[in-house]
Coordinates of C-alpha atoms and ligand atoms in Angstrom, one line a residue:
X740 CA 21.7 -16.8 -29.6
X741 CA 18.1 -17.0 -29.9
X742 CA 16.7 -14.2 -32.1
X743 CA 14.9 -11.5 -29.5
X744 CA 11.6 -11.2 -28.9
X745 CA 9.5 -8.4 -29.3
X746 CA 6.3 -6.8 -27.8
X747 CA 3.5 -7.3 -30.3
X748 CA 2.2 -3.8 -29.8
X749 CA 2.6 -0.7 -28.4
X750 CA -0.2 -1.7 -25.9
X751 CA 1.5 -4.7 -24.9
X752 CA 5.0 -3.1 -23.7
X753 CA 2.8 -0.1 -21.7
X754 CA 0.5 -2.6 -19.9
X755 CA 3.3 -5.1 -19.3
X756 CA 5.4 -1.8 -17.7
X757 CA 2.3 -0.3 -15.9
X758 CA 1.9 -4.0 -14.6
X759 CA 5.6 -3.8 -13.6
X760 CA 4.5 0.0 -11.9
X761 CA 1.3 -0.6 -10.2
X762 CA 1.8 -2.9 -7.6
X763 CA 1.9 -3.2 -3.4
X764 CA 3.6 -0.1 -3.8
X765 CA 0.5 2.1 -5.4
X766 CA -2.2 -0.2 -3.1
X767 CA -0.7 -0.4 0.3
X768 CA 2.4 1.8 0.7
X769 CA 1.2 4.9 -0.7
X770 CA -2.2 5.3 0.7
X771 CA -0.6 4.8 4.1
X772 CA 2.4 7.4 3.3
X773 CA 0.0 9.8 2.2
X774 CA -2.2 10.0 4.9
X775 CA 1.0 10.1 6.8
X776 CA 2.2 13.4 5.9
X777 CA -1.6 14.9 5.9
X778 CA -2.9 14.4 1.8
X779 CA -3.6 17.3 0.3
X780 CA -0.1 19.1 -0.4
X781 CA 1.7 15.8 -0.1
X782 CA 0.2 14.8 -3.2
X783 CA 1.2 18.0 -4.8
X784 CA 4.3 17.3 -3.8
X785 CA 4.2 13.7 -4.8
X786 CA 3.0 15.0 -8.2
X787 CA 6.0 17.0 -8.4
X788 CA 8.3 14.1 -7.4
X789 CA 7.3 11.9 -10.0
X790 CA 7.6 14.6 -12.6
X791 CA 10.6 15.9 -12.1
X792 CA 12.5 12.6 -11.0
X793 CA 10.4 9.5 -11.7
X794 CA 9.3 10.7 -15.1
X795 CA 13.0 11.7 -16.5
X796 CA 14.0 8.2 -15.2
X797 CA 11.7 6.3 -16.9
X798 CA 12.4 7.7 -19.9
X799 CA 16.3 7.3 -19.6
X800 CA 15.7 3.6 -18.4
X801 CA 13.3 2.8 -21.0
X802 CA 14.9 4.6 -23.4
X803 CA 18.7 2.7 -22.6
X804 CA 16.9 -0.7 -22.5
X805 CA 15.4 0.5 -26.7
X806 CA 18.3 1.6 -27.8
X807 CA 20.7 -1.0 -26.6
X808 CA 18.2 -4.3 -26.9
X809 CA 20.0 -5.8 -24.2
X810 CA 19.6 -7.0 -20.4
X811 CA 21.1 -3.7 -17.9
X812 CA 24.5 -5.2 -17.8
X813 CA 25.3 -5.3 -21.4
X814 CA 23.6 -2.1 -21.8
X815 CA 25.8 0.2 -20.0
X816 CA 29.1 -1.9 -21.7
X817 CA 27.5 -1.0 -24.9
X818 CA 26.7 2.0 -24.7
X819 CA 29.1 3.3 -22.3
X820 CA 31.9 1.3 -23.2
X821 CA 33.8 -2.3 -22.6
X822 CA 35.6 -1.1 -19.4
X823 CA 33.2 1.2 -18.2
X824 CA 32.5 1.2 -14.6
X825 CA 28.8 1.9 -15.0
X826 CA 28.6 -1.8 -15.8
X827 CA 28.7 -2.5 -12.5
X828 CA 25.4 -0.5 -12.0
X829 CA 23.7 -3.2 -14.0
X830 CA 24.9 -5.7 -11.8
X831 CA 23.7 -3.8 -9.3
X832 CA 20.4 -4.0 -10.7
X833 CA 20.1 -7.1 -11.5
X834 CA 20.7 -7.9 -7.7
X835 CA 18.1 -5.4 -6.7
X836 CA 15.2 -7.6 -8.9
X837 CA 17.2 -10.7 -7.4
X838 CA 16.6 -9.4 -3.4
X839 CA 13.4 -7.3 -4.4
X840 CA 11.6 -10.4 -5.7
X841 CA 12.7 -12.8 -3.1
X842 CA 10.5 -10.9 -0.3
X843 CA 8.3 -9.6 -2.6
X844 CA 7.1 -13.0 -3.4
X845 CA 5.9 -13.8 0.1
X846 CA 3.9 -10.7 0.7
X847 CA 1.9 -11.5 -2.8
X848 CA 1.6 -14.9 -1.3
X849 CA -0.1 -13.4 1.3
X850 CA -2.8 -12.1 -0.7
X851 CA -3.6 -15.8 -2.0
X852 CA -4.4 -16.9 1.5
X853 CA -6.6 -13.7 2.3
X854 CA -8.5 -14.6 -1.6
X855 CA -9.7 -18.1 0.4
X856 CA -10.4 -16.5 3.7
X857 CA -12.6 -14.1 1.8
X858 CA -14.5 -17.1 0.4
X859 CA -14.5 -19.2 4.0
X860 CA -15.7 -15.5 5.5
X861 CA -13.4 -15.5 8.0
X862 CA -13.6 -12.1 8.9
X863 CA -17.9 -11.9 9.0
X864 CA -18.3 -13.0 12.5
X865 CA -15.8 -14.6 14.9
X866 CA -17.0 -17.9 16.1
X867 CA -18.2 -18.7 19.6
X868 CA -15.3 -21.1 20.1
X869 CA -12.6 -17.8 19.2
X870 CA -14.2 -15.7 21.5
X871 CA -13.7 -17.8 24.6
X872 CA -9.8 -18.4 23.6
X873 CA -9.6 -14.4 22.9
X874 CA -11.0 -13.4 26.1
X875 CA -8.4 -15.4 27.6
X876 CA -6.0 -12.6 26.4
X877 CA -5.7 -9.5 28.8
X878 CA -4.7 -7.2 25.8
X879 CA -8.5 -8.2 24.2
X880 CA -10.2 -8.2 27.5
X881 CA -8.8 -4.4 27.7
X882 CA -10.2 -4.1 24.0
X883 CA -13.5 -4.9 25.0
X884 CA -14.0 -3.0 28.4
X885 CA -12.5 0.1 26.5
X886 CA -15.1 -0.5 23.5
X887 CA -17.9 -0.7 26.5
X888 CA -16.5 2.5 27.5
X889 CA -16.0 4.2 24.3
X890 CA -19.7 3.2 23.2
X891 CA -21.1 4.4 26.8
X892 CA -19.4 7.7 26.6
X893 CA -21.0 8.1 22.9
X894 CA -24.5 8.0 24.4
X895 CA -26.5 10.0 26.6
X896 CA -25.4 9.0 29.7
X897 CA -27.4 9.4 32.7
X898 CA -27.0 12.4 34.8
X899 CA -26.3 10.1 37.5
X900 CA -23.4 8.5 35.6
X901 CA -22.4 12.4 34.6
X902 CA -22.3 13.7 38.1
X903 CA -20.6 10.3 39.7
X904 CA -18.0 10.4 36.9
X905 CA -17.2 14.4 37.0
X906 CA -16.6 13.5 40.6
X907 CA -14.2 10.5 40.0
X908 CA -12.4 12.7 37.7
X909 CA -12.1 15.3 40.2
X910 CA -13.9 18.1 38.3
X911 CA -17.2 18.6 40.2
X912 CA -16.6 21.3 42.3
X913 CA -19.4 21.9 44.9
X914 CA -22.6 24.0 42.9
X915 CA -22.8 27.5 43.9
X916 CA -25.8 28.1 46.2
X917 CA -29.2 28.3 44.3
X918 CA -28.2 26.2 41.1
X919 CA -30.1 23.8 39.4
X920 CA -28.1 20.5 40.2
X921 CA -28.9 18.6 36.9
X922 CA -28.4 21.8 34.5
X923 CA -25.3 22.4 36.7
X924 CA -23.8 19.1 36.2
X925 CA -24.6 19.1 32.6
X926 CA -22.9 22.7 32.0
X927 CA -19.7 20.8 33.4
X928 CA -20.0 17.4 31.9
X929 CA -20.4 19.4 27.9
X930 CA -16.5 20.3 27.9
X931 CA -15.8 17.6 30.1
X932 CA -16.8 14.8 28.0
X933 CA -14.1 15.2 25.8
X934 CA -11.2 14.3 28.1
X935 CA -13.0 12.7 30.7
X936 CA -10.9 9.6 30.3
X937 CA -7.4 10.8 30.4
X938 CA -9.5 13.0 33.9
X939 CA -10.0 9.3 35.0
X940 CA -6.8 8.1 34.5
X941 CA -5.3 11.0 36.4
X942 CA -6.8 9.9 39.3
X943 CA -7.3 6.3 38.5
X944 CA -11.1 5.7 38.2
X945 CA -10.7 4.6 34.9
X946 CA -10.7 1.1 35.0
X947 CA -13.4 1.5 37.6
X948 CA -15.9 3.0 34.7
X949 CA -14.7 0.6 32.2
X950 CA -15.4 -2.0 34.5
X951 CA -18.8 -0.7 35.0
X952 CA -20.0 -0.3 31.6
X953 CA -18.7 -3.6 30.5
X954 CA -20.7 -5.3 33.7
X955 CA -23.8 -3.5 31.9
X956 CA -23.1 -5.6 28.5
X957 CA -22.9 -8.6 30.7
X958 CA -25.7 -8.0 32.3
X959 CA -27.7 -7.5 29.2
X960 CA -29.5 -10.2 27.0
X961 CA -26.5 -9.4 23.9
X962 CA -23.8 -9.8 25.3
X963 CA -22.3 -12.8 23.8
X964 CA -23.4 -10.9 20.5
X965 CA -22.5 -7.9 21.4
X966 CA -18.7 -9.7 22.0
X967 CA -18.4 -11.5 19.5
X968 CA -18.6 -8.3 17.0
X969 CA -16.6 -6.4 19.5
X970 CA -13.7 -9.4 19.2
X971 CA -13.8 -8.9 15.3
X972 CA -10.5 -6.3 15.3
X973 CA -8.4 -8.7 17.8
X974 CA -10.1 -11.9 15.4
X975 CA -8.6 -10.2 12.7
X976 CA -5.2 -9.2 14.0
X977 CA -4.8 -13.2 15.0
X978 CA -5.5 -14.5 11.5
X979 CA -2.6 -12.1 9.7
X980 CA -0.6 -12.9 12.9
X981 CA -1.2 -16.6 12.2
X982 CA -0.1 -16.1 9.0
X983 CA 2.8 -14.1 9.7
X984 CA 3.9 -16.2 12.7
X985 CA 3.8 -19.7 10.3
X986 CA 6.9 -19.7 7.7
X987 CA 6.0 -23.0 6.6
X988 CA 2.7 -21.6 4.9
X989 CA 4.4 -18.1 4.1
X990 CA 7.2 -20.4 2.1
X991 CA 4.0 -22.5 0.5
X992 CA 2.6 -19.6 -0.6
X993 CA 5.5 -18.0 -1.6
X994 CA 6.4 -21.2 -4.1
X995 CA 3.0 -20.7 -5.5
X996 CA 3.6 -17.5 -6.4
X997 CA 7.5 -18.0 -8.0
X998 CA 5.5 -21.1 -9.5
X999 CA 2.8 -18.6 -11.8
X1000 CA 5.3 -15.8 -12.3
X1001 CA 7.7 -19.0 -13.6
X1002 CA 4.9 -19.9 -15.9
X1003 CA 4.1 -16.7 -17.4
X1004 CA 8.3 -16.0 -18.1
X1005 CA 8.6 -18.9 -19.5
X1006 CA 6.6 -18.1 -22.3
X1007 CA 8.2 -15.3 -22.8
X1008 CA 7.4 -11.9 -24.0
X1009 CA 5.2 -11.7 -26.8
X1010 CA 3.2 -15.0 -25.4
X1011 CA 3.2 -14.9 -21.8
X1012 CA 4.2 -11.7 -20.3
X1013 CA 2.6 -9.7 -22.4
X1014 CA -0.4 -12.1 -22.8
X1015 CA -0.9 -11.9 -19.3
X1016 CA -1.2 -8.3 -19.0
X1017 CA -3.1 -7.9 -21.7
X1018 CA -5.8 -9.9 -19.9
X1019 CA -4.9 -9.2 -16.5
X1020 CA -4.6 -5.4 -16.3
X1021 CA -8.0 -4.8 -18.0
X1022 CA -9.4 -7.0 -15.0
X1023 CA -7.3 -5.2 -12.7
X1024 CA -8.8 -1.5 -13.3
X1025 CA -12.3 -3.0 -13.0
X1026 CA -11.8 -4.3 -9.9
X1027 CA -10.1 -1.2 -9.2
X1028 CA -12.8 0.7 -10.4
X1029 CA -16.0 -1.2 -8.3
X1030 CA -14.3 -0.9 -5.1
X1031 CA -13.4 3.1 -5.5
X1032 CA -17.3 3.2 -6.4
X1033 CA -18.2 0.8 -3.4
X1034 CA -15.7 3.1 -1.3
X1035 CA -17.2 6.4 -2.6
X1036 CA -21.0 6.0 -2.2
X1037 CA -20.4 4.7 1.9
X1038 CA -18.7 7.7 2.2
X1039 CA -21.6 10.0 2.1
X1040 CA -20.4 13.0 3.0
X1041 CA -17.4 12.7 0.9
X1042 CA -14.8 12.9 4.0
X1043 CA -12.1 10.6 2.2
X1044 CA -11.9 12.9 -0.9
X1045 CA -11.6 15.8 1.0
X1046 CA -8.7 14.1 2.9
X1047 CA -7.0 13.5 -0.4
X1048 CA -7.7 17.0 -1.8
X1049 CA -7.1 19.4 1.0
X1050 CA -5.7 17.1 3.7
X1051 CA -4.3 18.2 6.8
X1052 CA -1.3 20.4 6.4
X1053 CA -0.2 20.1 10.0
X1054 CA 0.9 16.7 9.2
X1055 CA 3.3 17.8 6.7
X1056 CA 7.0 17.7 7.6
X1057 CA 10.2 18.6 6.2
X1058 CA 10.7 14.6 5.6
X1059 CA 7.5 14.1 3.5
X1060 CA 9.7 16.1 0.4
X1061 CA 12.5 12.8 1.0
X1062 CA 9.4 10.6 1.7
X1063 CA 7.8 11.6 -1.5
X1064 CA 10.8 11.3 -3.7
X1065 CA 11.8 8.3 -2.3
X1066 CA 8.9 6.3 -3.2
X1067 CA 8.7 7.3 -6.6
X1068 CA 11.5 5.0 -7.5
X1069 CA 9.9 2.1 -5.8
X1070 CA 6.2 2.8 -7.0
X1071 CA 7.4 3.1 -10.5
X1072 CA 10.4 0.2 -10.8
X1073 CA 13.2 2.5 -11.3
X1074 CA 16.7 2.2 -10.1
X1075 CA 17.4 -1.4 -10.8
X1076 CA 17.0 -1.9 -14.6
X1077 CA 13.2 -3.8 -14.7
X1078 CA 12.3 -0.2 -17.1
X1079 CA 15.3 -1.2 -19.4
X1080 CA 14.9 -4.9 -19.6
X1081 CA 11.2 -4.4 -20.8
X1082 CA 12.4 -1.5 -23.3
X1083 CA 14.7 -3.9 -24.5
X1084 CA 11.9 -5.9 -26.4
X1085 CA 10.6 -2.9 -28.2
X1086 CA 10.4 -2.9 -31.6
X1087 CA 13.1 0.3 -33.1
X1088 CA 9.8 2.3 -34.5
X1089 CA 8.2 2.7 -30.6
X1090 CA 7.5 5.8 -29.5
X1091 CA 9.7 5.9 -26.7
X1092 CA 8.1 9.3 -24.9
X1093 CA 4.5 8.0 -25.0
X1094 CA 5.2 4.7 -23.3
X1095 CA 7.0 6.6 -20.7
X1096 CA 4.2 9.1 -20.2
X1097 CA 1.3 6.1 -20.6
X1098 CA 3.2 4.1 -17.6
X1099 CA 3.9 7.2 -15.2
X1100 CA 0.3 8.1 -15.6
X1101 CA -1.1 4.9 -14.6
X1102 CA 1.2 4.5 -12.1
X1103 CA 0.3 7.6 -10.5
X1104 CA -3.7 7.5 -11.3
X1105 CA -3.7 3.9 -9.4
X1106 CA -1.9 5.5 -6.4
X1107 CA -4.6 7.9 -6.3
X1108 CA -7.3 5.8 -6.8
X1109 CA -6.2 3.4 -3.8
X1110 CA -6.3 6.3 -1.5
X1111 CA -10.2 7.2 -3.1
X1112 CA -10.5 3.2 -2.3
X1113 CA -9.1 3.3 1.3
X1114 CA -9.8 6.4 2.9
X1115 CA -13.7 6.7 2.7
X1116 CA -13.4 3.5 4.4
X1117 CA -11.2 4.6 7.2
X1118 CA -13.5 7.7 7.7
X1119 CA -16.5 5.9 7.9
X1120 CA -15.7 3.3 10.2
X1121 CA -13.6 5.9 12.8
X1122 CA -10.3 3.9 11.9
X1123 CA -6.6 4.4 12.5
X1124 CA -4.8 3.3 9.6
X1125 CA -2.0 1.6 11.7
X1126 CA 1.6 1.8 10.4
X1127 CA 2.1 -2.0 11.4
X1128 CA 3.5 -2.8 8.0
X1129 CA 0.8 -4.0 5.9
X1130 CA -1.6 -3.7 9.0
X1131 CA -4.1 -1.6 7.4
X1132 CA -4.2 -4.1 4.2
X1133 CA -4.8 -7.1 5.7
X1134 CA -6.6 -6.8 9.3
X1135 CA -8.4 -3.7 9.0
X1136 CA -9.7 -3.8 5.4
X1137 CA -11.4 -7.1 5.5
X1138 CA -13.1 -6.6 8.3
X1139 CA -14.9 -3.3 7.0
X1140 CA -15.8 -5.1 3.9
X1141 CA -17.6 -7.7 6.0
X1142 CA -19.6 -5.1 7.4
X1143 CA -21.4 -4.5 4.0
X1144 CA -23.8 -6.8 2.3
X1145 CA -21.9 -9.1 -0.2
X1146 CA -18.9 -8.6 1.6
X1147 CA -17.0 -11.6 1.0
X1148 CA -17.7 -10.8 -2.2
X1149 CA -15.6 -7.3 -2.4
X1150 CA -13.1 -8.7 -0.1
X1151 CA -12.1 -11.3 -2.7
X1152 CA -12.2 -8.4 -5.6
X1153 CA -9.9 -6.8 -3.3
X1154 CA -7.7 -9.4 -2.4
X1155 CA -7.6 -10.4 -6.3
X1156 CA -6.4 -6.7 -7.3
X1157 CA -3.3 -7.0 -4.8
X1158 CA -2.2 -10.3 -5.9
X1159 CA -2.7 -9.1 -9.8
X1160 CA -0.9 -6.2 -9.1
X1161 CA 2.0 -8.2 -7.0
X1162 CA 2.1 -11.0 -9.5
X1163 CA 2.6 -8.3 -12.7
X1164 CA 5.4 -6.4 -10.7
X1165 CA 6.5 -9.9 -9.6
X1166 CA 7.0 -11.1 -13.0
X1167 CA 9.0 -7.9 -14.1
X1168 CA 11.4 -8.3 -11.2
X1169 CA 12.2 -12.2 -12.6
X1170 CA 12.5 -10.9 -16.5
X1171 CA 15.3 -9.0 -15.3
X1172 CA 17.1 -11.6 -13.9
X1173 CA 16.3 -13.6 -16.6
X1174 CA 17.4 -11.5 -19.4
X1175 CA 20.4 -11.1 -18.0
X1176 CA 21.3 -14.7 -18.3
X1177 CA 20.1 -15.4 -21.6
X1178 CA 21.8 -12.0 -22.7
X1179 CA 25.3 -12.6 -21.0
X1180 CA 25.3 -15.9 -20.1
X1181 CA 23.7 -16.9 -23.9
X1182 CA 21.6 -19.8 -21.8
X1183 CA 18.2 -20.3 -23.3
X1184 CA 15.1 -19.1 -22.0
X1185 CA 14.0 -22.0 -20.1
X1186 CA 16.9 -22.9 -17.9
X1187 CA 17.6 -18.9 -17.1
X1188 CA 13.6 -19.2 -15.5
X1189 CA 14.7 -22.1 -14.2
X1190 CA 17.6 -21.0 -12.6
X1191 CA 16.7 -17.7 -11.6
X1192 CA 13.0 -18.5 -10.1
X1193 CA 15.0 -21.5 -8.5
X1194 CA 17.4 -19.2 -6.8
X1195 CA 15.3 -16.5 -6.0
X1196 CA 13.0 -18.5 -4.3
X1197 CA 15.8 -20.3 -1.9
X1198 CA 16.6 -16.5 -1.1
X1199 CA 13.2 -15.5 -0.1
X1200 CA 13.2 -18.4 2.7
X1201 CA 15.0 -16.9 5.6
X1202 CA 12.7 -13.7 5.2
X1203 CA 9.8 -16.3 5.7
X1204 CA 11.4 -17.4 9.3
X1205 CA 13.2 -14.5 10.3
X1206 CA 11.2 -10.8 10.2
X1207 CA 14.4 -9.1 11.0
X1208 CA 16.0 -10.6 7.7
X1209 CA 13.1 -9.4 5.6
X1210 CA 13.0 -6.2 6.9
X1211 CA 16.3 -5.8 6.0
X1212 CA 16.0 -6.8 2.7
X1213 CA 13.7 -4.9 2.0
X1214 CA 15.3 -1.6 3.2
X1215 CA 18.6 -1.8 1.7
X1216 CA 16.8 -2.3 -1.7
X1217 CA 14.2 0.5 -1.4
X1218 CA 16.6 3.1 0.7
X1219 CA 19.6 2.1 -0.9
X1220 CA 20.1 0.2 -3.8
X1221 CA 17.1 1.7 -5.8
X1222 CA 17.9 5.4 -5.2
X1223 CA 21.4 4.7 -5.8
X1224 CA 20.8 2.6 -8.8
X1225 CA 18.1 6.0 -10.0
X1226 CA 21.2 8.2 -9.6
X1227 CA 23.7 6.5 -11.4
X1228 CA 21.6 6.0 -14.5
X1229 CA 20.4 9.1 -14.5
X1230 CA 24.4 10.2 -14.4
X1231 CA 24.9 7.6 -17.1
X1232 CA 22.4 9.3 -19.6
X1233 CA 23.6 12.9 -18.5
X1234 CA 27.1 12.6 -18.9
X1235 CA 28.6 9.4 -19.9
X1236 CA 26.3 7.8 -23.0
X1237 CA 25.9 10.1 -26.4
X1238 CA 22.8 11.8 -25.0
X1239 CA 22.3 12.8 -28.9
X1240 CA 20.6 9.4 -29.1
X1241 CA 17.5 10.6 -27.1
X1242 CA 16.9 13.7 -29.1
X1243 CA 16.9 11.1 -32.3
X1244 CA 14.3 9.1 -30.7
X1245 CA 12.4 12.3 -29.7
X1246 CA 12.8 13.8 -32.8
X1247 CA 11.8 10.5 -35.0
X1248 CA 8.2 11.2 -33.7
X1249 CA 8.5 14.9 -33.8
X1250 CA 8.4 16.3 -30.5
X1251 CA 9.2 19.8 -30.4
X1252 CA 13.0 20.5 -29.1
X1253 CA 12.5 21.9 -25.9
X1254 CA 10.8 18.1 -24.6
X1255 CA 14.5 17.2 -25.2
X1256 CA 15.7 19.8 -23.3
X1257 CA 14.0 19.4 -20.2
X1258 CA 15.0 15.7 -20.6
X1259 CA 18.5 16.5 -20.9
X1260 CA 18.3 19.2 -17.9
X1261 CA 16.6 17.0 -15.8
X1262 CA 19.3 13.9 -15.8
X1263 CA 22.2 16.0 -15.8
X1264 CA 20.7 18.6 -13.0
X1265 CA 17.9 18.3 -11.4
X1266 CA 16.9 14.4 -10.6
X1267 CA 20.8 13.9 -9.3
X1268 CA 20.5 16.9 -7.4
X1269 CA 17.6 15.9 -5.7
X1270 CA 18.5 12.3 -5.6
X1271 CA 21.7 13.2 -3.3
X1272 CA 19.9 15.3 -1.1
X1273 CA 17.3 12.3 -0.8
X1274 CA 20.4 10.6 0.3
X1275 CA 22.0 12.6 2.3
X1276 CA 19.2 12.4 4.8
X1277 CA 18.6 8.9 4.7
X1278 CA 22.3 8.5 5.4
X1279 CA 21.9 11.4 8.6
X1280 CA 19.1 9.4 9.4
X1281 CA 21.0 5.9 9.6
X1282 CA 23.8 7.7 11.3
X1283 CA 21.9 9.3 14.4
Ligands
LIG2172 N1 6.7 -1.0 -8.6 C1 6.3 -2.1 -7.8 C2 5.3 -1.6 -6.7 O1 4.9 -0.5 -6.7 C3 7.5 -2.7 -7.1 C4 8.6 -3.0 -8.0 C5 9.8 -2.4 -7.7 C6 8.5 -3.8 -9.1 C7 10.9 -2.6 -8.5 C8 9.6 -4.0 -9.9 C9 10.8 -3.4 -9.6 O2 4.9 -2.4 -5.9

């Protein structure tokens, strides 16, 4: 067997794991569930979450992977004995990176296409030839009557207009004898305004104004301007739905990316995977960093932070506890052994509580930081962040970074960050495949990347042709096998391994005793508590 690597430095293993952490998780799937469930307490409660489940995790699944030095399988035999059934919790794992990576992949690919749109500046202005191939849509032609409404109703509209379209809507009723008519019409178009066009549709005029105000634009000297910017939103929606719609260039893209992640494995720990994030996470938070700036100054009156900080608590269900809970698995790779293979390579004299601390922080600090990155934006420009799967990250980002100067500029930063942070979680998901067969199959390094990026990327081929096959992929890892996975292990280090060998490694770098015991009362109590009530819903909720 070849001897096993080891991370060079304690830097090495937490950039490699915070690589593993931060991914499409932190950038697009937690913004979008936090503004979900109203900000604010959600991320008190997500704060929570990760403390009391992620973090006790992370330190069991690092801490199995240091003190066994081998891939998840051999690790629960070893320390849990030959016959043990836990082993099959390994396997189990190993599967999850297999079926995680395989769809994983083609979303990171993704983010490659959008890097050379952002340098063609596709999403500045939509050219002349688009717009007479989008108008040909009804579903645009709506969008841009309703925009010609939208904008006419947000100026001061005529009183004429006012009084014709009170009528239409049924709420003029004749003025009392001796009134002023344009005050008077005025007095009843100021509450009005506000639901004038659901007034419309009641007695269907509305098409009638759209119509009206959209004949204005034609009419005008900008129109073809004016419809061109107008068209951006549906230009934008046809490029990801180009994308989305071809599996031939999804599976390109998707090669490219199990081609770099293959690359990096190869060269193992020390020289490629921690190499790469050594060099690659730095970048990562700087480009992190410019576009939270760039997010924060727009947002002059500081709406997005405010959002994130108080929130709106009417948003907040029951469900955003299970919500929270549930994602802190996925955001921070637990449940499926990548936490264990990487604390496999440590070297016996890590310190096995400030790794797990280091990587939950930067895990969580990223999360936040994406929202302080996306929400100004969506303030600013009036937006909806749409849950259309990754809508909001690639159709309605780009086209507000185009609306600044330089904006293909920060649309490529951008697009870099999320495949950085796809390819370091990428290349975590194949070590753990990987390690498994050069630790129980004794193959060498080579042919297990081989193998494994080979087979993985066959897998990920009908989730490039068929949505419904990707979806599902997805949801049976993140619902079921992760959680699942999460509780097991955390059952493992509670009840079945000698938990005696986490007090030695807390105690080896002094850490007063009680550290231990909230450690050991979180994996025997409280994370499989609140992992089965987690479940439980989910299961009510696939049930009804
Ligand atoms: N944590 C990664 C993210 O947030 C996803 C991931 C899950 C990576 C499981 C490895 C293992 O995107």
């Amino acid at each position: 067997m070849e001897k096993r690597d080891h991370w060079s430095s304690r830097a090495g293993l937490i950039l490699a794991a915070a690589g593993s952490a931060v991914g499409l998780g932190n950038l697009w799937k937690f913004p979008y569930i936090a503004w979900e469930n109203g900000g604010g307490l959600f991320i008190l409660i997500y704060l929570v979450a990760i403390i009391l489940v992620g973090f006790p995790i992370m330190i069991t699944e690092v801490g199995i992977g240091k003190i066994s030095e081998r891939d998840p399988v051999g690790a629960f035999r070893l320390l849990g004995g030959h016959k043990s059934p836990f082993r099959w919790v390994g396997l189990m794992g190993i599967a999850s990176a297999f079926l995680i990576l395989s769809f994983y992949s083609i979303v990171a690919g993704w983010a490659i296409q959008y890097s050379f749109h952002s340098i063609t500046g596709k999403f500045g202005e939509v050219p002349a030839a688009q717009v007479a191939t989008l108008m040909e849509s009804p579903k645009n032609v709506e969008l841009v009557k309703t925009t010609a409404l939208n904008e006419a109703l947000s100026k001061d509209l005529s009183d004429h207009d006012k009084k014709e379209m009170l009528r239409d809507a049924n709420l003029y009723p004749p003025p009392p004898v001796g009134t002023e008519l344009s005050s008077y019409t005025n007095e009843l178009w100021l509450p009005a305004s506000g639901g004038i066009k659901e007034s419309l549709e009641k007695t269907g005029k509305l098409d009638k104004w759209k119509s009206l105000f959209h004949q204005r634009y034609v009419d005008s000297k900008e129109y073809d301007q004016w419809l061109a910017h107008t068209l951006r939103p549906a230009h934008s929606t046809n490029i990801f739905l180009e994308l989305v719609d071809d599996p031939v260039k999804k599976i390109f893209f998707h090669l490219i990316i199990m081609l770099i992640t293959t690359l990096i494995v190869i060269g193992g720990i020390h020289s490629g995977i921690e190499k790469f994030a050594k060099i690659f996470m730095p970048v990562l938070f700087l480009l992190m960093g410019v576009l939270v700036v760039n997010s924060l100054m727009l947002d002059t009156e500081q709406q997005g932070v405010r959002y994130l900080v108080f929130g709106d608590i009417s948003k907040l269900k029951a469900e955003s506890i299970i919500t929270a809970l549930g994602h802190a698995f996925f955001t921070l790779s637990l449940g499926m052994g990548a936490m264990m293979t990487y604390g496999s390579y440590m070297k016996k004299t890590g310190n096995l509580l400030n790794a797990s601390i280091w990587i939950t922080a930067m895990d969580t600090i990223v999360a936040i930081l994406a929202c302080l990155m996306i929400y100004p934006i969506i303030f600013v420009y009036g937006l909806t962040p749409s849950s259309s799967s990754v809508g909001i990250l690639f159709t309605t980002l780009p086209l507000e970074f185009f609306n600044f100067q330089g904006g293909a500029i920060l649309s490529l930063f951008f697009y870099l960050l999320v495949l950085l942070a796809a390819l370091t979680s990428a290349i975590s998901l194949l070590e753990v495949v990987v390690t498994y067969f050069v630790d129980e199959k004794s193959w060498n390094r080579k042919k297990s990347v081989l193998v494994a990026a080979g087979l993985i990327f066959l897998f990920g081929v009908p989730s490039a042709f068929y949505e419904s096959f990707f979806d599902f992929v997805d949801s049976l890892t993140s619902n079921f096998m992760l959680p699942v996975g999460g509780l097991l292990i955390a059952l493992f280090a509670g009840y079945k391994m000698d938990i005696d060998r986490f007090q030695e490694e807390l105690d080896a770098h002094g850490y007063p005793k009680w550290v231990f015991y909230f450690f050991k009362t979180s994996v025997r109590y409280i994370t499989p508590f609140l992992v089965l009530v987690v479940f439980a819903v989910q299961i009510k909720a696939w049930l009804v």
